Tab-separated table of C-alpha atoms in Angstrom:
chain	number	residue	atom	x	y	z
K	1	UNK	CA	-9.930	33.551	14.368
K	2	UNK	CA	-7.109	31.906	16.887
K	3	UNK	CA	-8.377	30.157	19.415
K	4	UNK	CA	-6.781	30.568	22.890
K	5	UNK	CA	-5.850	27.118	25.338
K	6	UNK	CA	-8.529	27.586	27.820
K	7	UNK	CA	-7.291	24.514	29.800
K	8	UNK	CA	-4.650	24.038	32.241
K	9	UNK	CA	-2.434	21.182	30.173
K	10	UNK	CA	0.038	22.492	27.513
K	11	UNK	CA	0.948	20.587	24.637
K	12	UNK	CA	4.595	20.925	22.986
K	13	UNK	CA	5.088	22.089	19.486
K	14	UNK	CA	5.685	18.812	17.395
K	15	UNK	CA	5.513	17.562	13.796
K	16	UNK	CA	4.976	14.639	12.155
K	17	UNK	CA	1.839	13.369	14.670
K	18	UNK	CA	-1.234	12.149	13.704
K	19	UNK	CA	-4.786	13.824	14.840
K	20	UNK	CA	-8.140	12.190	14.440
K	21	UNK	CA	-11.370	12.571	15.264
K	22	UNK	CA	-13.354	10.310	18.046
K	23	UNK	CA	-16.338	10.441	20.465
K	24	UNK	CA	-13.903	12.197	23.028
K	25	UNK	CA	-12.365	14.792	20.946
K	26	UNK	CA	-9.396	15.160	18.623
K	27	UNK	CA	-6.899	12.403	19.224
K	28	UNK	CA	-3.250	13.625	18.922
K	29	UNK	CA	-0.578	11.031	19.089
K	30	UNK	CA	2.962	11.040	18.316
K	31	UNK	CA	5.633	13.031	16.789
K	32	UNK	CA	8.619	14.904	17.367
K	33	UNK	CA	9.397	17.832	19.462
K	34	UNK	CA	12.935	17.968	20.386
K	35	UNK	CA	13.219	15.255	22.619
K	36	UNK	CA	16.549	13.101	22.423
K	37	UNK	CA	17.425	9.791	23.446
K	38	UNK	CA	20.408	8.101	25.563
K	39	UNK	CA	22.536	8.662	22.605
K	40	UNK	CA	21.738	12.589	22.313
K	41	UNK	CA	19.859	11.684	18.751
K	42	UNK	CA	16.598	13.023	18.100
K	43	UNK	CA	13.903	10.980	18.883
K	44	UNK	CA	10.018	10.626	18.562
K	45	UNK	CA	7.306	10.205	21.428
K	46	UNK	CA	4.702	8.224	22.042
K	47	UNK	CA	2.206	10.566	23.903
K	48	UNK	CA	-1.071	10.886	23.989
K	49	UNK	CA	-3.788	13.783	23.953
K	50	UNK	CA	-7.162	14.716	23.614
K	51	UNK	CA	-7.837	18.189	21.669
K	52	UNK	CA	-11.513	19.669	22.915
K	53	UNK	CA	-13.103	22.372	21.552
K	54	UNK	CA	-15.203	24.985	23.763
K	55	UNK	CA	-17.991	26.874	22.100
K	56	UNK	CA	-19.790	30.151	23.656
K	57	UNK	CA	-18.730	32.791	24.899
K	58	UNK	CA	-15.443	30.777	26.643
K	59	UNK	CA	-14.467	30.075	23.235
K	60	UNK	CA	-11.199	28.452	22.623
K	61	UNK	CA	-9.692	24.787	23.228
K	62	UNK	CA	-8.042	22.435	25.997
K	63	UNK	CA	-5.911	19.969	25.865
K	64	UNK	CA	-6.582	16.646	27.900
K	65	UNK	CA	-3.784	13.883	28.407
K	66	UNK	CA	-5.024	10.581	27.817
K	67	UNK	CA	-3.999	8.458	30.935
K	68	UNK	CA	-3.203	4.807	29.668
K	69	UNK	CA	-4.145	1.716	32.042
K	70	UNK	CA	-1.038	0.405	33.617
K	71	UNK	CA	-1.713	-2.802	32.247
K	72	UNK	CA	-1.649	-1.849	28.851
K	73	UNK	CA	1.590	-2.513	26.443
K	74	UNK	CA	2.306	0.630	25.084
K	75	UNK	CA	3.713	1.422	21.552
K	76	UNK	CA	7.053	2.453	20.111
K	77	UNK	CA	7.323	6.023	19.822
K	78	UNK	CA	7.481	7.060	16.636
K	79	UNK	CA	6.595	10.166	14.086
K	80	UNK	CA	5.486	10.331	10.641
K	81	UNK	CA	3.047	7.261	11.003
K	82	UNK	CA	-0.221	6.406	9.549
K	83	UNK	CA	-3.949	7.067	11.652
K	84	UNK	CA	-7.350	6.058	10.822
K	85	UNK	CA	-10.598	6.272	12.793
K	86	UNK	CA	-11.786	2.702	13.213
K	87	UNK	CA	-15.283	3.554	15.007
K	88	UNK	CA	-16.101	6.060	17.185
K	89	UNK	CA	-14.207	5.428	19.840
K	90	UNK	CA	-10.996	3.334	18.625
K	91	UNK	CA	-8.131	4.601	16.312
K	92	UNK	CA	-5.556	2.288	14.046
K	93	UNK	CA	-1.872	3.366	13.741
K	94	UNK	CA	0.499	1.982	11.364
K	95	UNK	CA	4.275	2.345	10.680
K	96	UNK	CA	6.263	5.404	10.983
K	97	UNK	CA	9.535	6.208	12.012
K	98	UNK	CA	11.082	5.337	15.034
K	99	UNK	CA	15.070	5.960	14.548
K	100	UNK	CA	16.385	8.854	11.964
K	101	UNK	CA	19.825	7.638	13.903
K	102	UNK	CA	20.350	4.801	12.927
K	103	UNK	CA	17.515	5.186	11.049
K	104	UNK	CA	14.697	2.309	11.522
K	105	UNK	CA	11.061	2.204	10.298
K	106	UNK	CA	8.402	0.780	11.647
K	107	UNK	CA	5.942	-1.948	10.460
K	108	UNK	CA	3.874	-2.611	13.424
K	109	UNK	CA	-0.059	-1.994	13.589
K	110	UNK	CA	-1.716	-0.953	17.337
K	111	UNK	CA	-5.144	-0.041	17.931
K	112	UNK	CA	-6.226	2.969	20.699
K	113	UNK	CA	-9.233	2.292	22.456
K	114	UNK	CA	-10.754	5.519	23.919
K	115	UNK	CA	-13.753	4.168	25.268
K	116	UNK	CA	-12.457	5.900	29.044
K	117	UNK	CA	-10.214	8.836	28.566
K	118	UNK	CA	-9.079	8.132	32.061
K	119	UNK	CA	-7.931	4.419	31.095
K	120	UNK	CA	-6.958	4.092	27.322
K	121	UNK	CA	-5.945	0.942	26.013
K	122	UNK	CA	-3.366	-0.140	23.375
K	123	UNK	CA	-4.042	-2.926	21.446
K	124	UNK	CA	-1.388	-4.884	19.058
K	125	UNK	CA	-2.951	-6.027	15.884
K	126	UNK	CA	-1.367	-9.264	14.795
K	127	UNK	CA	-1.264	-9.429	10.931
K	128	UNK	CA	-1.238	-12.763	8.970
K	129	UNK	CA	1.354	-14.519	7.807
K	130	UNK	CA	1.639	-13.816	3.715
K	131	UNK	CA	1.047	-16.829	1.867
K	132	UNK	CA	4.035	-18.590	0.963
K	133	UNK	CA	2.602	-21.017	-2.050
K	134	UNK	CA	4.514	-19.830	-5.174
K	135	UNK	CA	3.149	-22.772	-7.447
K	136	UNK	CA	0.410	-20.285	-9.015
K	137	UNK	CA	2.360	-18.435	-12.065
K	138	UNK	CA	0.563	-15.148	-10.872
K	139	UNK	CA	1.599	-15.282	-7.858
K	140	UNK	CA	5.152	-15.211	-8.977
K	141	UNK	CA	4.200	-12.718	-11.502
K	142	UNK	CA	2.858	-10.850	-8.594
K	143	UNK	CA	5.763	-10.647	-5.909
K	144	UNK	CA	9.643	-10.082	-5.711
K	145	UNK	CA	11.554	-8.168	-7.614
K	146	UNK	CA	11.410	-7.372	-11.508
K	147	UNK	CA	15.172	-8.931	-11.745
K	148	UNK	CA	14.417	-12.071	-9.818
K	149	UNK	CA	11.798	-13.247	-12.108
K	150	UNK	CA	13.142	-15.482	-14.963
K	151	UNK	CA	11.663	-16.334	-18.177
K	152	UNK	CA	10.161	-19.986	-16.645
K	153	UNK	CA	7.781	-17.971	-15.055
K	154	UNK	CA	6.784	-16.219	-18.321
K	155	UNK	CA	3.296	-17.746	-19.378
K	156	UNK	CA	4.017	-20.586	-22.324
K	157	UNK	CA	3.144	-20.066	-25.809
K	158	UNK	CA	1.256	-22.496	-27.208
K	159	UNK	CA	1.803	-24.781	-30.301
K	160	UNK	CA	0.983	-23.588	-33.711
K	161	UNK	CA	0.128	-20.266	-32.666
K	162	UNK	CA	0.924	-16.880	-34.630
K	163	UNK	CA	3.829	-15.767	-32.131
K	164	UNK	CA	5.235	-18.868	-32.417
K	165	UNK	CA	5.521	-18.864	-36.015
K	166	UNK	CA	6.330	-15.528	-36.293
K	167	UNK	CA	10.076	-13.927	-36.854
K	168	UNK	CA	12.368	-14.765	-33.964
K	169	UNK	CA	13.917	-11.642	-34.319
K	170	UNK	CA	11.601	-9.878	-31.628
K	171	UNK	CA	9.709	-11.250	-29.093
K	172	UNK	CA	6.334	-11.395	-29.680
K	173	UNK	CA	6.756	-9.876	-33.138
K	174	UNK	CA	4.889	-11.354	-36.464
K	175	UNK	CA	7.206	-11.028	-39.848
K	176	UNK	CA	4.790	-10.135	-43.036
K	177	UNK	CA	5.539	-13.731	-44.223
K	178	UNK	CA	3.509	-15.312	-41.707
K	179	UNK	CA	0.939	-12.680	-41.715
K	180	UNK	CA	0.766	-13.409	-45.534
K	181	UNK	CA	0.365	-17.042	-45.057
K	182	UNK	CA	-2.487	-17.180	-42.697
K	183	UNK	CA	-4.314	-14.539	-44.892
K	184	UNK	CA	-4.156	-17.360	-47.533
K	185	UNK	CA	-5.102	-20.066	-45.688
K	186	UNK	CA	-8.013	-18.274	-44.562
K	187	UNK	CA	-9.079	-17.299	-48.253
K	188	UNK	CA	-8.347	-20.497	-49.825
K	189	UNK	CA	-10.243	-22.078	-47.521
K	190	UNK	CA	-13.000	-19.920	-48.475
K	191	UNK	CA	-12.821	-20.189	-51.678
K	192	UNK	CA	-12.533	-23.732	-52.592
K	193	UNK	CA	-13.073	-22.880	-55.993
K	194	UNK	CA	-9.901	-21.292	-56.678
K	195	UNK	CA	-6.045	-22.059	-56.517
K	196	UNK	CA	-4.200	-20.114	-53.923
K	197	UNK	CA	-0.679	-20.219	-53.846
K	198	UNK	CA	1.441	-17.690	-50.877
K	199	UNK	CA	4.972	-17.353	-51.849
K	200	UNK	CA	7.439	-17.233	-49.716
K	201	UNK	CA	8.886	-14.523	-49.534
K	202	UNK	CA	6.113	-12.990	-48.399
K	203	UNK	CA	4.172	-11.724	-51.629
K	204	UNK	CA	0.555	-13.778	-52.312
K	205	UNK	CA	-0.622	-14.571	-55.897
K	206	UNK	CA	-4.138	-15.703	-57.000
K	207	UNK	CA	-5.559	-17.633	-60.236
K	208	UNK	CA	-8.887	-18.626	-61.179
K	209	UNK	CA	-10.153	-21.451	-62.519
K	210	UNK	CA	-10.935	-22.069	-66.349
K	211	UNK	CA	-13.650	-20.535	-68.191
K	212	UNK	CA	-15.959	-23.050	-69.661
């Protein structure tokens, strides 16, 4: 079924808005719709609307303009942004674009309060600072790019480990040599009764003891 715009305000066609749901309706903001600024480039809006259903036999929708108080600092206009319903009655918006000419994105956070549909309120959210302590290892790890990290921030092998006596040819690689080794350690020392000898290239032997 299409529903007809039983109200008296008209809304553009646009793209790239956002619409959420709240206690006063559908929330539309945003988007583009033709407009251009000073420079004749395309450029997004910042507007405002409430979407309404009407159920019974007046079926259909209306639009409603939100009216912003005066005293509010209003937003950068901007299209292809992010929307969320905080609560019922306030909406976050992230990001988006606000140029395509030059071209400039957006990484600003604001938060519409529509407790009064006849005085909305924008709110800037003020995000914290990231934290600049690099001293932990996996917070390096963690942050930058792939190319800026060196190998001092590649966790330390440790002494007498496997890896470290293993063949130099790959990192992190084990040759069969030391594999061979440790597996005679590790039987020799359980069985003291025995003589182990590992060769070295790689091969193990075994001989028992003498028969009395």
């Amino acid at each position: 079924i299409q529903l007809e715009n039983k109200g008296d305000v008209p809304v553009s066609a646009r793209a790239g808005h956002s619409i959420v749901p709240c206690s006063c309706g559908f929330v539309c903001y945003g988007g583009m719709d033709g407009r251009r600024n000073d420079s004749g480039n395309p450029a997004p809006n910042s507007d405002v609307y409430i979407f309404k259903l009407r159920q019974g036999k007046d079926m259909g929708y209306e639009w409603m303009q939100g009216e912003l108080d005066p005293a509010s600092q209003a937003p950068l206009g901007r299209t292809l942004h992010g929307c969320c319903k905080m609560n019922s009655e306030e909406v976050f918006v992230f990001g988006g674009i606000h140029s395509a000419t030059p071209y400039q994105c957006l990484n600003d956070g604001w938060v519409l309060d529509t407790t009064s549909v006849g005085c909305m309120e924008w709110k800037k959210v003020n995000f914290k600072e990231p934290n600049s302590d690099k001293k932990n290892s996996m917070a390096r790890r963690m942050t930058g790019l792939i190319s800026q990290r060196g190998r001092k921030d590649l966790p330390k092998r440790r002494r007498g480990s496997l890896s470290s006596q293993g063949s130099r040819k790959g990192s992190g690689s084990f040759s069969f040599a030391a594999l061979a080794g440790a597996a005679v350690r590790a039987v020799g020392n359980k069985n003291q009764g025995g003589n182990v000898r590992g060769s070295t290239q790689g091969s193990v032997s075994f001989s028992g003891g003498k028969k009395s």
